[in-house]
Short mmCIF file of C-alpha atoms in Angstrom, two decimals:
data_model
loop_
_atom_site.label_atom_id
_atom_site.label_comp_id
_atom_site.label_asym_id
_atom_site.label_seq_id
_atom_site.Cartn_x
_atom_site.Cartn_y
_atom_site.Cartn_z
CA UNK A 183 0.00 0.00 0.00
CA UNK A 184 1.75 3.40 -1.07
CA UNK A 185 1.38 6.49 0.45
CA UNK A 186 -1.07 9.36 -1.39
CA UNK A 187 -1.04 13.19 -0.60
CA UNK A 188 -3.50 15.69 -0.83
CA UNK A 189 -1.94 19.02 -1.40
CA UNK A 190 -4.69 21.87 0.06
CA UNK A 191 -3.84 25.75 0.66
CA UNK A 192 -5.75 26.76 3.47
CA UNK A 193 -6.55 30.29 5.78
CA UNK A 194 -4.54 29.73 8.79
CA UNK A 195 -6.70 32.69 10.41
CA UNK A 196 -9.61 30.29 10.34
CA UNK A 197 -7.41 27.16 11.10
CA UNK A 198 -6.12 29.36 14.35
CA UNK A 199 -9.70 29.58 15.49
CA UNK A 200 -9.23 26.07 17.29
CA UNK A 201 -6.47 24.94 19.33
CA UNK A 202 -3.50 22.74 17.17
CA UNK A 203 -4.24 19.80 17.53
CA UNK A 204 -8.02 20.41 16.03
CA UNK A 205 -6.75 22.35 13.19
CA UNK A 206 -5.91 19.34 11.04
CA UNK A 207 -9.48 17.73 11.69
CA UNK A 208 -11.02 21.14 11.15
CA UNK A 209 -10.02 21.55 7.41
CA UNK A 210 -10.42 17.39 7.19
CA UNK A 211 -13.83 18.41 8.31
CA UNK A 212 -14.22 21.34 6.04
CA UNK A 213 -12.79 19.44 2.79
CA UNK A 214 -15.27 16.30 3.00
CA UNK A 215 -18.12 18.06 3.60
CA UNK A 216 -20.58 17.33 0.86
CA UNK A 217 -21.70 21.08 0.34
CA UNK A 218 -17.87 21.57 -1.70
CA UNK A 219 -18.75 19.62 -4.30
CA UNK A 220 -15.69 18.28 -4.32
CA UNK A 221 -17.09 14.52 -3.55
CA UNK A 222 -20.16 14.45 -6.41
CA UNK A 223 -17.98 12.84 -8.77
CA UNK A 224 -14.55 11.37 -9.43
CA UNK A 225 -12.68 13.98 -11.13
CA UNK A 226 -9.48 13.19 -12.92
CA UNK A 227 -8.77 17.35 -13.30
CA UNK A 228 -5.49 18.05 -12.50
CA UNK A 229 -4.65 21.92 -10.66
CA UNK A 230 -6.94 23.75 -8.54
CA UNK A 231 -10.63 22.63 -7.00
CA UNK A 232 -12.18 25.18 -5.42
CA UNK A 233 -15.09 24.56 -2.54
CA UNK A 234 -17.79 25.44 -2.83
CA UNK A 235 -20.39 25.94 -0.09
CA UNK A 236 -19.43 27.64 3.32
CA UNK A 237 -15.93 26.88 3.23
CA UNK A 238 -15.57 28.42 -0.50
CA UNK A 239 -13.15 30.69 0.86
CA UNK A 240 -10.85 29.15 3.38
CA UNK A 241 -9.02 26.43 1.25
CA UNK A 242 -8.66 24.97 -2.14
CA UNK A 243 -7.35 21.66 -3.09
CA UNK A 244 -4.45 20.89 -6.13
CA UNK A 245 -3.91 17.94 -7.92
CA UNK A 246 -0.30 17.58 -9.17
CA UNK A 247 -0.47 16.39 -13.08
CA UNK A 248 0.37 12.68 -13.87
CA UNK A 249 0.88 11.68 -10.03
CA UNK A 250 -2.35 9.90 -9.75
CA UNK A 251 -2.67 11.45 -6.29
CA UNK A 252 0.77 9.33 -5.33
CA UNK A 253 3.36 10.74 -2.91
CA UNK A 254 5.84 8.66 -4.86
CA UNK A 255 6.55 11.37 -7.67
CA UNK A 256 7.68 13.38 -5.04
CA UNK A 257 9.60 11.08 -2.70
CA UNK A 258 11.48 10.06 -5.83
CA UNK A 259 12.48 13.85 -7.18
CA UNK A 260 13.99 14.26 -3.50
CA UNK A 261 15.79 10.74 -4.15
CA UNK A 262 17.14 12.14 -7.42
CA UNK A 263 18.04 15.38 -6.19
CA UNK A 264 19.95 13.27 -3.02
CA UNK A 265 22.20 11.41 -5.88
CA UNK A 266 22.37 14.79 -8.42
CA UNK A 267 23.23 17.66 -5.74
CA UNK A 268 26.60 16.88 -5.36
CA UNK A 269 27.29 17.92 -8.89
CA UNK A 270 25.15 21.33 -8.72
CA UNK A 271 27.24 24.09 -8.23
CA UNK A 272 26.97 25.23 -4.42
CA UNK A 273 24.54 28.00 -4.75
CA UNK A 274 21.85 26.52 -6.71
CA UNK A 275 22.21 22.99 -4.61
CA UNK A 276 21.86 25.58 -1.25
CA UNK A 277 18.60 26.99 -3.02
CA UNK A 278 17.04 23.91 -4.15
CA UNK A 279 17.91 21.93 -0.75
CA UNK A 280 16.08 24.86 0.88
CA UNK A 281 13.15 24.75 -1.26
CA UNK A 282 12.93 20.73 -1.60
CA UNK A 283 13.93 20.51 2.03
CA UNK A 284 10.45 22.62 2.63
CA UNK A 285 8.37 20.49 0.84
CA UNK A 286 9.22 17.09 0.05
CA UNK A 287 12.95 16.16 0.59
CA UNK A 288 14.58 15.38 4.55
CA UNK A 289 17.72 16.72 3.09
CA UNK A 290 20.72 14.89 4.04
CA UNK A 291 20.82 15.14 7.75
CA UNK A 292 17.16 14.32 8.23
CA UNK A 293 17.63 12.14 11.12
CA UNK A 294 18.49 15.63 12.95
CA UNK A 295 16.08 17.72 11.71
CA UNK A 296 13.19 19.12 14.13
CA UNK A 297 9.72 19.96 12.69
CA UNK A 298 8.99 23.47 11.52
CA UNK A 299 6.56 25.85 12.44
CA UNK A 300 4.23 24.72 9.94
CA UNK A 301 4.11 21.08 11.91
CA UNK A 302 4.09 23.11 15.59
CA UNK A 303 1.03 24.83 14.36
CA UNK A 304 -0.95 21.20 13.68
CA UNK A 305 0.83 20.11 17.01
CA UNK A 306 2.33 17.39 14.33
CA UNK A 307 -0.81 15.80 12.60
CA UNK A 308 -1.43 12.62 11.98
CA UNK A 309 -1.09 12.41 8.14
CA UNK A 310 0.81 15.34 7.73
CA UNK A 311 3.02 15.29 4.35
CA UNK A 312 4.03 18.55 4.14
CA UNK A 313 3.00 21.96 6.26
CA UNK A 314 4.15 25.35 5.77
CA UNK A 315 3.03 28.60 7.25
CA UNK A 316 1.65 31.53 4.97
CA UNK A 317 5.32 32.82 6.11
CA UNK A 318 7.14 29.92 5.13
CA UNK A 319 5.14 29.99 2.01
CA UNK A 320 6.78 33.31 1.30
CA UNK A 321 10.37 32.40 2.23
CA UNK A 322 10.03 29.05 -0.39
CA UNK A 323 8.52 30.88 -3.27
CA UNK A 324 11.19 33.53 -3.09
CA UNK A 325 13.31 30.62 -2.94
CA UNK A 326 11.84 29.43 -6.27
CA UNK A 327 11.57 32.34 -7.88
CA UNK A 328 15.36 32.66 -7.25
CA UNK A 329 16.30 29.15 -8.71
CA UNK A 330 13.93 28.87 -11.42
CA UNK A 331 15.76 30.42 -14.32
CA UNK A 332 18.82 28.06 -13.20
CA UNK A 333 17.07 24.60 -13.51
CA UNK A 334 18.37 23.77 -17.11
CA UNK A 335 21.92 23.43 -15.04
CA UNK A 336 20.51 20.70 -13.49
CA UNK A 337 20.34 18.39 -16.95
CA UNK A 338 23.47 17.00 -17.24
CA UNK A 339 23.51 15.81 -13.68
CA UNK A 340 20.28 14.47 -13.73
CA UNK A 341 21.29 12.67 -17.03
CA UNK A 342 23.85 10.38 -14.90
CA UNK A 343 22.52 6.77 -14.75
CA UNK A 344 23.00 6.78 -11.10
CA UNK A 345 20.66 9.85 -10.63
CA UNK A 346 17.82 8.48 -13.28
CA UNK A 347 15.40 7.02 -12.30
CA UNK A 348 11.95 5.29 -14.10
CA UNK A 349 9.64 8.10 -11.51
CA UNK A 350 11.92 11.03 -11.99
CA UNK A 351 14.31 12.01 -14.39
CA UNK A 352 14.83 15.70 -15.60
CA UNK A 353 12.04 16.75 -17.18
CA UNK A 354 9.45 15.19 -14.38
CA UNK A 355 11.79 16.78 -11.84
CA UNK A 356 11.03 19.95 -13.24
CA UNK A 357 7.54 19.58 -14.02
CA UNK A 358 7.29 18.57 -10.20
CA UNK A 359 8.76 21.47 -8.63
CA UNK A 360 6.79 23.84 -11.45
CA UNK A 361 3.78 22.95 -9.67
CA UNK A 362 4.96 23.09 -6.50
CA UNK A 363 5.75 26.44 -7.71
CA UNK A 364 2.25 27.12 -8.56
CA UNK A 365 0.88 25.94 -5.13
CA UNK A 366 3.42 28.28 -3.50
CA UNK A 367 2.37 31.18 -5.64
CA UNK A 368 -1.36 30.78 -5.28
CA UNK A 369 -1.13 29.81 -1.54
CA UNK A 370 1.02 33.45 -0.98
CA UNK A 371 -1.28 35.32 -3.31
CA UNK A 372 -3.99 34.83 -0.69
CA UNK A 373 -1.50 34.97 2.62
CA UNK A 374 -2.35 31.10 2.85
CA UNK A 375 -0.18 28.14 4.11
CA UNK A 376 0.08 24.79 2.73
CA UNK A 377 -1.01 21.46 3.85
CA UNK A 378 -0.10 18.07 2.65
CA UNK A 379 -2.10 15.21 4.11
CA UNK A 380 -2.15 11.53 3.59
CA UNK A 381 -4.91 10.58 1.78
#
């Protein structure tokens, strides 16, 4: 059985209205509540759902292209980027290990990082993917915006054989963090954080 995120931007004003550890239930609540519509038929749309109903304006849900809802896509791009970063020169590998580091990679001292702000605020979350404060949301799409224009140095190291791999070689990688770009941008837009949730 793999593991399968839901990637939602959310008001963390309205998420602050209960104590941490409801906050997580509270947009669980909010998101499979019939009135969004979001549950009257399976939808294979990829990008943004929006609610409607009375949560139409506290969250919106994203569905990253050709993922199938899988967290795999993204657990392999930080694999690749673990086997390609060596060969990055420094400052691009220090802006893409802070911007994969904020979403979907441990980085390569994981075992001594400490959960961000984003997890403090669901007092951890059972679930939780990925969680990043409207904030945080700003620091990693400056981050992006900064690295961006500097992916295409990033093809000849992810053309190694021992970086390839069948779930993420260059061009998925950048598709990948595109969108993540896109979540970032729409989440800041509104002052929003993101969540990532199993499931």
């Amino acid at each position: 059985m793999g593991v399968d995120i839901t990637t939602l931007i959310a008001d963390w004003s309205w998420l602050a209205e209960v104590p941490p550890p409801e906050r997580l239930e509270r947009l669980r609540d909010a998101w499979y509540d019939e009135a969004t519509g979001l549950w009257d038929t399976m939808s294979v749309t990829y990008g943004w759902e929006w609610p409607r109903g009375p949560h139409s304006a506290l969250f919106g849900v994203y569905e990253f292209p050709g993922t199938l809802g899988s967290y795999k896509p993204h657990f392999w791009a930080g694999e690749a980027w673990e086997k390609a970063r060596d060969q990055v020169d420094p400052a691009v590998r220090a802006e893409l290990d802070a911007l994969l580091g904020g979403l979907i990679w441990d980085g390569p001292d994981f075992d001594d990082e400490k959960p961000d702000e984003g997890y403090d605020f669901f007092s951890g979350g059972s679930g939780l993917l990925v969680a990043k404060s409207p904030a945080g949301v700003r620091e990693l799409l400056a981050t992006w915006e900064r690295v961006r224009s500097r992916l295409d140095e990033l093809r000849a190291p992810f053309g190694e054989p021992a970086v390839a791999s069948r779930f993420s070689d260059f061009d998925a990688f950048v598709r990948l963090l595109t969108n993540w770009g896109e979540v970032l941008a729409e989440a800041a837009r509104r002052g929003w954080g993101i969540v990532g949730v199993n499931g």
